[in-house]
Short mmCIF file of N, CA and C in Angstrom, two decimals:
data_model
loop_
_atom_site.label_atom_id
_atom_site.label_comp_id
_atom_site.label_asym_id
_atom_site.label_seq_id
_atom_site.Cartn_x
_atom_site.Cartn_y
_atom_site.Cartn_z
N UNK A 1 2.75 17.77 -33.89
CA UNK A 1 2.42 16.35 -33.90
C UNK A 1 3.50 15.60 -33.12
N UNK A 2 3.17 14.57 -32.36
CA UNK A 2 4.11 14.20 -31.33
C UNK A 2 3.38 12.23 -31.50
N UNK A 3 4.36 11.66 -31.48
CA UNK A 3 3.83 10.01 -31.80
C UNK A 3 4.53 9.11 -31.00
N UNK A 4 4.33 8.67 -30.02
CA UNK A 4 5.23 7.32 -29.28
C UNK A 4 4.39 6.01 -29.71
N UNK A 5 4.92 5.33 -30.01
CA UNK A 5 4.59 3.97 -29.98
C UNK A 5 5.09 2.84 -28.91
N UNK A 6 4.22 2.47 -28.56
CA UNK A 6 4.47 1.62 -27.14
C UNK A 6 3.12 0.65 -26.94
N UNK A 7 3.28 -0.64 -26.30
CA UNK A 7 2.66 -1.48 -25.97
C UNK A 7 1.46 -0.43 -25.23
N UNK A 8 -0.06 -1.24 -25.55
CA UNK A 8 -0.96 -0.46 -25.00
C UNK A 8 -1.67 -1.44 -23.53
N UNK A 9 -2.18 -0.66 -22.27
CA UNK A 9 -2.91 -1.11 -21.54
C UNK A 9 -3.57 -2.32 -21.70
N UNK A 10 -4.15 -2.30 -22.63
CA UNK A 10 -5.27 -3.17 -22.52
C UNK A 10 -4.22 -4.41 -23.17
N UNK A 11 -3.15 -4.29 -23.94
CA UNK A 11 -2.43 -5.53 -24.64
C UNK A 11 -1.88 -6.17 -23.14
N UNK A 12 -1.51 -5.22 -22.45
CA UNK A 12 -0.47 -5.69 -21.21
C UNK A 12 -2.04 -6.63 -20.49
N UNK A 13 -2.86 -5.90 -20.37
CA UNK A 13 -3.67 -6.54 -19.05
C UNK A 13 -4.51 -8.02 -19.95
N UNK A 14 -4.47 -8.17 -21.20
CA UNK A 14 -4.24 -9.62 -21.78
C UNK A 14 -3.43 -10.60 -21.92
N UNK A 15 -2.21 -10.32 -21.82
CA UNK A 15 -0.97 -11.31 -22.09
C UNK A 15 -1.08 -12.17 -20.74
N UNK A 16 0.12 -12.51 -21.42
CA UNK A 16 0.14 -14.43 -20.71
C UNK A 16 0.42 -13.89 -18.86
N UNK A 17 1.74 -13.48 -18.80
CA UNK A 17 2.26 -12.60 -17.44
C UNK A 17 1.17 -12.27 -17.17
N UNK A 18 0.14 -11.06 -17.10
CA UNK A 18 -0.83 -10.93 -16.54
C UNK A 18 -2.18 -11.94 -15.90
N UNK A 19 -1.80 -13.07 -16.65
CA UNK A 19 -3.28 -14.15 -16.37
C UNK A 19 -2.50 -14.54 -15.65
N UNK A 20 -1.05 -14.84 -15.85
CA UNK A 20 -0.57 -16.12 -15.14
C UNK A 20 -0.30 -15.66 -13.70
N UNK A 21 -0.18 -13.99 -13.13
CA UNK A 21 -0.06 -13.45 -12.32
C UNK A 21 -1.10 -13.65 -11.19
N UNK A 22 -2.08 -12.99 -12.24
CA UNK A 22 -3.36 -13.63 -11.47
C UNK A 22 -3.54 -14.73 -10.96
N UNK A 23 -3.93 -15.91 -12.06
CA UNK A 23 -3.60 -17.62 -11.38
C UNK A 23 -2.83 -17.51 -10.31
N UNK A 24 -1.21 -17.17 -10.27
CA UNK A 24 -0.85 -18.16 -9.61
C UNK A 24 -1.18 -16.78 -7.77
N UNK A 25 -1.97 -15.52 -7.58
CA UNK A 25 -2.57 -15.40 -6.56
C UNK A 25 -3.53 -15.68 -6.68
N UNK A 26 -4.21 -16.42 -7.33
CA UNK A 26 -5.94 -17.30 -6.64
C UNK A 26 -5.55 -18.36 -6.16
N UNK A 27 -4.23 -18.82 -6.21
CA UNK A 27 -4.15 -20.04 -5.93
C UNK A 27 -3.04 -20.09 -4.70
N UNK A 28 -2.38 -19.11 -4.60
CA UNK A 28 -1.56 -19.10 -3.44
C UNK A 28 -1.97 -18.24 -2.56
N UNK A 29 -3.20 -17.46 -2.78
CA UNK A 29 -3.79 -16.59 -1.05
C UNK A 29 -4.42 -17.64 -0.27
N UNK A 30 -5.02 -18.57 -0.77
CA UNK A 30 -5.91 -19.52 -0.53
C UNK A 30 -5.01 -20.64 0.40
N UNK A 31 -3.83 -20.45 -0.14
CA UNK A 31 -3.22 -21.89 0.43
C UNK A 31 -1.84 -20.95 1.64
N UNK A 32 -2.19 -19.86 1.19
CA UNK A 32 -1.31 -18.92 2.52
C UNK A 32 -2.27 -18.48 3.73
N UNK A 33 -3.28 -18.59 3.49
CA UNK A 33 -4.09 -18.40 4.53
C UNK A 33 -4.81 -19.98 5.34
N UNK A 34 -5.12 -20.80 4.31
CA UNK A 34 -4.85 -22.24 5.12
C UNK A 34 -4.10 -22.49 6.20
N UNK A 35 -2.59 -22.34 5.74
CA UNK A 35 -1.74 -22.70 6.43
C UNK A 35 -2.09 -21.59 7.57
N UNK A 36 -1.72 -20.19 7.65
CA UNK A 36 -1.85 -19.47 8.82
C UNK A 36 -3.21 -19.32 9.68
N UNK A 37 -3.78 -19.88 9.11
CA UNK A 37 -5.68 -20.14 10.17
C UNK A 37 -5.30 -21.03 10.92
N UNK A 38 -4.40 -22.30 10.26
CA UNK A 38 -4.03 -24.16 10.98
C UNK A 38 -2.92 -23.59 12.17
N UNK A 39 -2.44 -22.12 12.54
CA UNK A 39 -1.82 -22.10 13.39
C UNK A 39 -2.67 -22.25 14.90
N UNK A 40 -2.00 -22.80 15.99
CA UNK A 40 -3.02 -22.80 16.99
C UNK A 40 -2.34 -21.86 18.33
N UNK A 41 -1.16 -21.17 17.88
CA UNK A 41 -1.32 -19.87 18.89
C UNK A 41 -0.41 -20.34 20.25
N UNK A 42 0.41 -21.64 20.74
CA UNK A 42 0.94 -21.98 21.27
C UNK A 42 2.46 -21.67 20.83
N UNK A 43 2.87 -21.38 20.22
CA UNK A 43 4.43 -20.87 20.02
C UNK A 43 5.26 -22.29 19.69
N UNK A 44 5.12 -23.28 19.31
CA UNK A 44 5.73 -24.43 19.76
C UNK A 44 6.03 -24.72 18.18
N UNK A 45 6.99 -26.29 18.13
CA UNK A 45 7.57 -26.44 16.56
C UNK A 45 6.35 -26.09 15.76
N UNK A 46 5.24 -27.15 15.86
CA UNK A 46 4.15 -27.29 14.81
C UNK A 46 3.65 -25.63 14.14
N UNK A 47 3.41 -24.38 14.94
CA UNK A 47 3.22 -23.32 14.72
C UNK A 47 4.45 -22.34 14.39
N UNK A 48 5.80 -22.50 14.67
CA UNK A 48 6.59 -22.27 13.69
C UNK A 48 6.63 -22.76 12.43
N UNK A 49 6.18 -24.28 11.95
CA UNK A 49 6.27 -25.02 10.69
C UNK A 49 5.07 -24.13 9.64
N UNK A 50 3.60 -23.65 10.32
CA UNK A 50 2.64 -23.39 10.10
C UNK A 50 2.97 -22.07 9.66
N UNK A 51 3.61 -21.36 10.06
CA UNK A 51 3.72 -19.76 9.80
C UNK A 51 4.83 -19.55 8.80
N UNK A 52 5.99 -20.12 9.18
CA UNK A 52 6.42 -20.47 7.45
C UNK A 52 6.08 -20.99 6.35
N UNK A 53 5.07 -22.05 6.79
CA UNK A 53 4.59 -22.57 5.33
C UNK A 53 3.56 -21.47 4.41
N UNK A 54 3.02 -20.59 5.89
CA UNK A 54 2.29 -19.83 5.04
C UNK A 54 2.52 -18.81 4.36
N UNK A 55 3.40 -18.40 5.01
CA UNK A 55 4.58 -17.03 4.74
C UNK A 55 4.77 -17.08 3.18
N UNK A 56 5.90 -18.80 2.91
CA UNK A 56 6.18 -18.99 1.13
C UNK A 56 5.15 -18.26 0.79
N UNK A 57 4.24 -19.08 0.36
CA UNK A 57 3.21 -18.21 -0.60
C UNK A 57 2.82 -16.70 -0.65
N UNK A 58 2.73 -16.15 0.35
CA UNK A 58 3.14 -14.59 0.54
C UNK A 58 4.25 -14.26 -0.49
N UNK A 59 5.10 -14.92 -0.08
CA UNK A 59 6.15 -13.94 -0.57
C UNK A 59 6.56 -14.29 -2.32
N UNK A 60 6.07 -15.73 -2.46
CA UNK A 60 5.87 -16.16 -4.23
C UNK A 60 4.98 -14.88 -4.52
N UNK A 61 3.72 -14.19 -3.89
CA UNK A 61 2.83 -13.85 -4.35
C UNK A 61 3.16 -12.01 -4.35
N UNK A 62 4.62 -12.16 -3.54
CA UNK A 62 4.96 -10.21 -3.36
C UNK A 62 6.29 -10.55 -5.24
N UNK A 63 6.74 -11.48 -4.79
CA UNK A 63 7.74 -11.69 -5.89
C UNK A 63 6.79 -12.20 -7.49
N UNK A 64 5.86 -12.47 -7.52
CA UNK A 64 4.78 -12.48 -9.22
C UNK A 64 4.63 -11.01 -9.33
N UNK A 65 4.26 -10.25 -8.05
CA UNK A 65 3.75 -8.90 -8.40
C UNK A 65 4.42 -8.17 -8.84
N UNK A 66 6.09 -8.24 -8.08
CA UNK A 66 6.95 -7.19 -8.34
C UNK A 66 7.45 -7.68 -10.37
N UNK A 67 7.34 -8.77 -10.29
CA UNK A 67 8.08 -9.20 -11.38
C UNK A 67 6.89 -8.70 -12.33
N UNK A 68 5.85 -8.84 -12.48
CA UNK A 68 4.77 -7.90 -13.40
C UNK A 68 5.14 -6.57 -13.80
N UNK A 69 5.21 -6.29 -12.42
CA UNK A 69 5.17 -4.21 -12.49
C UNK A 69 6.59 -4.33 -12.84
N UNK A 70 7.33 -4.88 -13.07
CA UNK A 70 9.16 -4.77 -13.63
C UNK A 70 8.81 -4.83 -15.22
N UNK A 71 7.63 -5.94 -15.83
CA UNK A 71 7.32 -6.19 -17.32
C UNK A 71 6.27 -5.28 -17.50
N UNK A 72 5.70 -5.10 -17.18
CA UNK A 72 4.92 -3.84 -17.31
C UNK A 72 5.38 -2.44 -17.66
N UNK A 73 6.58 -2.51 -17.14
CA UNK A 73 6.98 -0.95 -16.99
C UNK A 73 8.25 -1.34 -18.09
N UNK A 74 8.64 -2.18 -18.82
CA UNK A 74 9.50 -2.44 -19.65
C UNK A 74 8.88 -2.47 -21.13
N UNK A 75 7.54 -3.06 -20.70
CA UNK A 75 6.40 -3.05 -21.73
C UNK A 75 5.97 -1.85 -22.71
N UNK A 76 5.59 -1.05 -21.12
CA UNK A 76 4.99 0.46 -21.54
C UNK A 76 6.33 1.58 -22.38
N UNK A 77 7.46 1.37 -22.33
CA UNK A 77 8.58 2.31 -22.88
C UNK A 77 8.54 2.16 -24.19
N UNK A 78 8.43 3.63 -25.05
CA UNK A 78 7.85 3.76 -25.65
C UNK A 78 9.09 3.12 -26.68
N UNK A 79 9.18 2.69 -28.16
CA UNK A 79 10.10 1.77 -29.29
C UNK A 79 10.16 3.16 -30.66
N UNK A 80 9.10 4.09 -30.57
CA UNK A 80 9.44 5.08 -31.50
C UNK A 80 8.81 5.95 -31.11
N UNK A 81 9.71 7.21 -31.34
CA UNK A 81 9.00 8.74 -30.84
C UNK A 81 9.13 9.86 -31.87
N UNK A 82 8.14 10.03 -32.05
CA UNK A 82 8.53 11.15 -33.35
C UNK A 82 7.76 12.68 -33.34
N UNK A 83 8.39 13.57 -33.42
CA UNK A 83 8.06 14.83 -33.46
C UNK A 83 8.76 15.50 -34.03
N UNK A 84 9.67 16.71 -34.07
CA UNK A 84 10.66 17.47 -35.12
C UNK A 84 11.65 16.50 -34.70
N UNK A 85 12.16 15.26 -34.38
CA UNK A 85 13.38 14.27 -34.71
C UNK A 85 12.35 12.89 -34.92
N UNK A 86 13.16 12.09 -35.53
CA UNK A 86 12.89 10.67 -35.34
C UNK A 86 13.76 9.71 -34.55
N UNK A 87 13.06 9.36 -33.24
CA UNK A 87 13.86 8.53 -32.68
C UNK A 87 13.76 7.11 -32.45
N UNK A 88 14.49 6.51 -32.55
CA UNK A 88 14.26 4.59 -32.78
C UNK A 88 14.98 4.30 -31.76
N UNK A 89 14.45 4.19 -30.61
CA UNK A 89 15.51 3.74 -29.17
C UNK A 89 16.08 3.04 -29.12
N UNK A 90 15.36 1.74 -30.10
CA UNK A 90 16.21 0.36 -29.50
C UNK A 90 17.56 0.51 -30.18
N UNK A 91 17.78 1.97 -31.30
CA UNK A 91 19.52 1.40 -31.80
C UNK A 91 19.80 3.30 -31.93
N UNK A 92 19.22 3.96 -31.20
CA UNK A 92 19.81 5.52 -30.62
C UNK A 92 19.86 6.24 -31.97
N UNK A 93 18.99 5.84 -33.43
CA UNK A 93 19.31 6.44 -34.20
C UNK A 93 18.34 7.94 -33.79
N UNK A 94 18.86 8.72 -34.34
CA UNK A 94 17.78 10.71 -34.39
C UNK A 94 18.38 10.82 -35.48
N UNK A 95 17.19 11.77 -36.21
CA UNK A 95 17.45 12.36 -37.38
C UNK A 95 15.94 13.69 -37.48
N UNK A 96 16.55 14.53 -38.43
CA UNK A 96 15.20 15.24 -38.50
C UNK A 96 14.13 14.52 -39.07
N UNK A 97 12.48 15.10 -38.58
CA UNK A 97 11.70 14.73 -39.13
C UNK A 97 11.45 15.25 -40.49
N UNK A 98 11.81 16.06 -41.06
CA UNK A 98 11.96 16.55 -42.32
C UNK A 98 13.18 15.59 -43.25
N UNK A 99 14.12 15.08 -42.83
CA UNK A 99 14.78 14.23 -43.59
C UNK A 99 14.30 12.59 -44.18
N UNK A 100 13.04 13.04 -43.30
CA UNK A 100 12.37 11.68 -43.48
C UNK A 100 11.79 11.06 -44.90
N UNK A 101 12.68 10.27 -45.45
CA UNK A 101 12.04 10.49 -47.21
C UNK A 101 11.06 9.03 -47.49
N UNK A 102 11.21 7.67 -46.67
CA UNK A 102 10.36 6.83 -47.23
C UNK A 102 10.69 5.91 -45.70
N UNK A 103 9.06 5.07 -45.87
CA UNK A 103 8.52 4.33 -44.96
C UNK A 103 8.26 3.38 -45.27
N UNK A 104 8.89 1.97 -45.04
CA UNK A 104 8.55 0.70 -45.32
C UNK A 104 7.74 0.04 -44.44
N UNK A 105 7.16 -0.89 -44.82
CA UNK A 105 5.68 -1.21 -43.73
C UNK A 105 6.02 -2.80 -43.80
N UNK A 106 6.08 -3.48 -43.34
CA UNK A 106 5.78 -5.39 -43.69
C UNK A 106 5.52 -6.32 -42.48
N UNK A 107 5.33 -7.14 -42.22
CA UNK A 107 5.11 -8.04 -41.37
C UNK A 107 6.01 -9.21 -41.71
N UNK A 108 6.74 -10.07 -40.67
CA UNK A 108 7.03 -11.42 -40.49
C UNK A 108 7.08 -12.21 -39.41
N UNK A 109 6.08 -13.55 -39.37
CA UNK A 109 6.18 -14.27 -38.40
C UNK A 109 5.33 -13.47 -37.31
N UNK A 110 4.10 -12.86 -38.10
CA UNK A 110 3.48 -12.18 -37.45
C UNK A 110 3.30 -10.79 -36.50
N UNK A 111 4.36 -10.71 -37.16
CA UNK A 111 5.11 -9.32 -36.19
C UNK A 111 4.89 -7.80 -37.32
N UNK A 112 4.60 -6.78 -37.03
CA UNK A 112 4.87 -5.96 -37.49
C UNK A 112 5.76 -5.14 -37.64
N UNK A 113 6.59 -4.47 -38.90
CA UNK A 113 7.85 -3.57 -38.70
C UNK A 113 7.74 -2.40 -39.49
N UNK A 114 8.58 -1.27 -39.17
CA UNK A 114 8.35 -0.60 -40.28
C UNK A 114 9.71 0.03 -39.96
N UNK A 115 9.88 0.44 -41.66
CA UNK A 115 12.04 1.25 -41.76
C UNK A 115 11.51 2.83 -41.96
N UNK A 116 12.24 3.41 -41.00
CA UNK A 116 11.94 4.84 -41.43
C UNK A 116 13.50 4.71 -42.13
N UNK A 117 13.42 5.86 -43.46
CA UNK A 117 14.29 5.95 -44.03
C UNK A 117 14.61 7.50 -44.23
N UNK A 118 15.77 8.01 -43.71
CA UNK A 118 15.66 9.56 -43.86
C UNK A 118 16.75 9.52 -45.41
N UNK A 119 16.89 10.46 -46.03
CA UNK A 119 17.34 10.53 -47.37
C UNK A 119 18.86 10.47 -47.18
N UNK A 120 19.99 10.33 -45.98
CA UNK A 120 21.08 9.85 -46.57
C UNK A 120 21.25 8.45 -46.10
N UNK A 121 20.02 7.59 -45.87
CA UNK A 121 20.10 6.12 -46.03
C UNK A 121 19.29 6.01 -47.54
N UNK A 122 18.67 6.45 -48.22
CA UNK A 122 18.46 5.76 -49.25
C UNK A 122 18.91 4.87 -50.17
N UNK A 123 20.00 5.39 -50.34
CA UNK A 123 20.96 4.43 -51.68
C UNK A 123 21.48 3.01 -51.20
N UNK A 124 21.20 3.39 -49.61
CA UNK A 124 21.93 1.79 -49.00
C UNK A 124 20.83 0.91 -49.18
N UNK A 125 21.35 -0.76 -49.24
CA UNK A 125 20.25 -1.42 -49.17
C UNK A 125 20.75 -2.53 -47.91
N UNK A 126 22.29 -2.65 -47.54
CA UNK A 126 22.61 -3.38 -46.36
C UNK A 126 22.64 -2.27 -45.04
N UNK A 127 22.74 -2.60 -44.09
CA UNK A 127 22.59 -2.12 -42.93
C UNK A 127 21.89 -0.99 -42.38
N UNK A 128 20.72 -1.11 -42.35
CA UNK A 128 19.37 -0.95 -42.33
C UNK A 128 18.75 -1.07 -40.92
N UNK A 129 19.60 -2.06 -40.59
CA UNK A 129 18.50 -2.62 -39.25
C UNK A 129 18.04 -1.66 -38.27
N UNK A 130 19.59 -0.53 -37.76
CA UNK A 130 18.93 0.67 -36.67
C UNK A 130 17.81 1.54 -37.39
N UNK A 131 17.37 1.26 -38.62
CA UNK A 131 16.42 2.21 -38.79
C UNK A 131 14.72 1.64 -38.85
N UNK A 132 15.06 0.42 -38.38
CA UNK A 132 14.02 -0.16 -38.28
C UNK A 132 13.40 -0.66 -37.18
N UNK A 133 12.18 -0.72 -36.89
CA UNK A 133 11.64 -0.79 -35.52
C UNK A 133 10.61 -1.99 -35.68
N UNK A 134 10.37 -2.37 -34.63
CA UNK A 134 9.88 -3.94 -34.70
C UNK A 134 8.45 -2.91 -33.66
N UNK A 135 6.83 -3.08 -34.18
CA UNK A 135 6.10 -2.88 -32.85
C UNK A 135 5.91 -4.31 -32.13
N UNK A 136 5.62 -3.70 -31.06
CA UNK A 136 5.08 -4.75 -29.99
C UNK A 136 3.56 -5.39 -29.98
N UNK A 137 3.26 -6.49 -29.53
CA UNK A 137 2.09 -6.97 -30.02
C UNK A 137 1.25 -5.95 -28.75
N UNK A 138 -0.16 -5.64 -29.58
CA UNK A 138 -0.82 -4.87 -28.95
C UNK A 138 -0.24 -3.37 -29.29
N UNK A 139 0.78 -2.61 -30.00
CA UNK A 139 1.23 -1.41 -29.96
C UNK A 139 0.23 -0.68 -30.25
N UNK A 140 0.02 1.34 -29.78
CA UNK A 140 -0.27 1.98 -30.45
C UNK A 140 0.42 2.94 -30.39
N UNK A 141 0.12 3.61 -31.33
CA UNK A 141 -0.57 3.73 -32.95
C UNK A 141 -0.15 2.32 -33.33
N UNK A 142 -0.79 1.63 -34.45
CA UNK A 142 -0.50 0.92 -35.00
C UNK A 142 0.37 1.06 -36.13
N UNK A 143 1.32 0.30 -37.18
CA UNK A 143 1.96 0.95 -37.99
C UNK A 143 1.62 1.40 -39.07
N UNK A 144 0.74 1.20 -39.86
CA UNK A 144 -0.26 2.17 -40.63
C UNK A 144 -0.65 3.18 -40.13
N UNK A 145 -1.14 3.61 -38.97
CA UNK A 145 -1.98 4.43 -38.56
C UNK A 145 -0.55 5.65 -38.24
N UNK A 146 0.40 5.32 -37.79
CA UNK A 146 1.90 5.94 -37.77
C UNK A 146 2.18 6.52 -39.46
N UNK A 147 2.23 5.68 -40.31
CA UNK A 147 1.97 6.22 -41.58
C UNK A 147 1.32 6.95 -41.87
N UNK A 148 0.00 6.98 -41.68
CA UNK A 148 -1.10 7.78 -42.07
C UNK A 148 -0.75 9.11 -41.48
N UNK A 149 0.09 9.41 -39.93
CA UNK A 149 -0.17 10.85 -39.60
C UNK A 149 1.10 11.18 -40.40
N UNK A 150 2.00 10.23 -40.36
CA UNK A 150 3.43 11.34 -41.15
C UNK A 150 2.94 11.74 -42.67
N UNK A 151 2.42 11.01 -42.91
CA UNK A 151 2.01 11.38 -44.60
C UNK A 151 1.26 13.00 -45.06
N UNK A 152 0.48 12.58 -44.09
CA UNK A 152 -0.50 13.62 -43.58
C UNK A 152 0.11 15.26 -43.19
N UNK A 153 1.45 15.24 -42.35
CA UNK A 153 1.80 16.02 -41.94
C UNK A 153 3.02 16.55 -42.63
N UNK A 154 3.84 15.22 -43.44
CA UNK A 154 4.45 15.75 -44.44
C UNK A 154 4.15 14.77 -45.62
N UNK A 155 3.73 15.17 -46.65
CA UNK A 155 2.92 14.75 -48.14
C UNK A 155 4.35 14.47 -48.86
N UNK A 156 5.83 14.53 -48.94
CA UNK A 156 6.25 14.13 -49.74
C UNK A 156 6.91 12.65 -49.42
N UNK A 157 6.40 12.29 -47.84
CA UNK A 157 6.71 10.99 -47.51
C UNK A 157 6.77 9.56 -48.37
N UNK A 158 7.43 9.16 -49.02
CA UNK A 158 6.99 7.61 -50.25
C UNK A 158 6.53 6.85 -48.88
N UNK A 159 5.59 5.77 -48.76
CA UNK A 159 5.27 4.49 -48.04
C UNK A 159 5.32 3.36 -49.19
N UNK A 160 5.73 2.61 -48.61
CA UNK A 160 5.34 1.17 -49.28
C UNK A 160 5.29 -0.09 -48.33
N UNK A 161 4.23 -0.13 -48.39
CA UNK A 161 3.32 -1.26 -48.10
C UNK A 161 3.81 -2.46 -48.07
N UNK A 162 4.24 -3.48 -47.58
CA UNK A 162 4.63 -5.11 -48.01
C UNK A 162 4.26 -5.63 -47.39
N UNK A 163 3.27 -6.40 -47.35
CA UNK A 163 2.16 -7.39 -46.69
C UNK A 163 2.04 -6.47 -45.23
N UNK A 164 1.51 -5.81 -44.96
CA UNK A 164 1.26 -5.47 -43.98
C UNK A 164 -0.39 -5.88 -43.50
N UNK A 165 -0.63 -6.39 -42.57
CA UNK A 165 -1.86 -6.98 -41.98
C UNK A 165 -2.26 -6.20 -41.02
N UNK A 166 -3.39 -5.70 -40.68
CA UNK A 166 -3.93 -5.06 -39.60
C UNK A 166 -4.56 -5.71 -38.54
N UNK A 167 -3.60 -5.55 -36.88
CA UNK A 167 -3.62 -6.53 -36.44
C UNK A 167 -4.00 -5.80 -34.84
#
């Protein structure tokens, strides 16, 4: 069993960056090609003014793209990976997947989280945070559904549930 969790396709090609990517090339091919049609082919100031003006928008429209595929690809990296270790990237914790003794589930502010807890964090109740992973809106697996296979694959897993919403 092998599990990454990471922002999914279809979340990326909904978000805001993606529409707004779009917008702002429907709206700047249109006005980059204006300008370079209004050139009239004489070499003179007016058609230097014309070929730069059209150029900007080109290059607003190479610099939205690159800046997408930069969030995109920051998007897609995966926030938990689990197979014989558990790994939580954003704070470098590993541990075996067999040490894995309980799974906290909750939501705040709309967000989903969940604490993997391997058995020599149990007794702690402060500093916690590297063992906890925040998903991304749109993630899959979702964090139940992440529950459901560890449970599944090892049965002496505890979960507990705290408002968790399926989202």
């Amino acid at each position: 069993m092998s599990i990454e969790v990471r922002t999914s396709p279809a979340a990326i090609a909904r978000s805001k960056a993606t529409v707004l990517c779009i917008a702002f090339i429907v709206v700047m091919a249109p006005l980059a090609w204006m300008f370079l049609a209004a050139r009239s082919g004489n070499g003179g100031v007016l058609d230097t003014l014309f070929t730069f003006a059209g150029v900007l928008p080109l290059v607003g429209i190479a610099i939205a793209v690159i800046s997408w595929i930069v969030l995109t690809i920051k998007r897609r990296k995966p926030v938990l990976k689990i197979d014989e270790h558990v790994r939580i990237l954003h704070s470098g914790v590993r541990f075996p997947t067999e040490q894995l003794r309980e799974l906290h589930l909750y939501s705040e502010h709309g967000r989903s989280y969940m604490r993997l807890l391997p058995e020599h964090a149990l007794g702690e109740r402060t500093g916690l945070a590297p063992y906890t992973v925040e998903f991304p809106q749109g993630a899959v697996p979702r964090p139940y559904e992440v529950a459901q296979a560890l449970v599944v694959k090892h049965p002496g897993i505890k979960v507990d549930k705290i408002g968790i919403t399926k989202t």
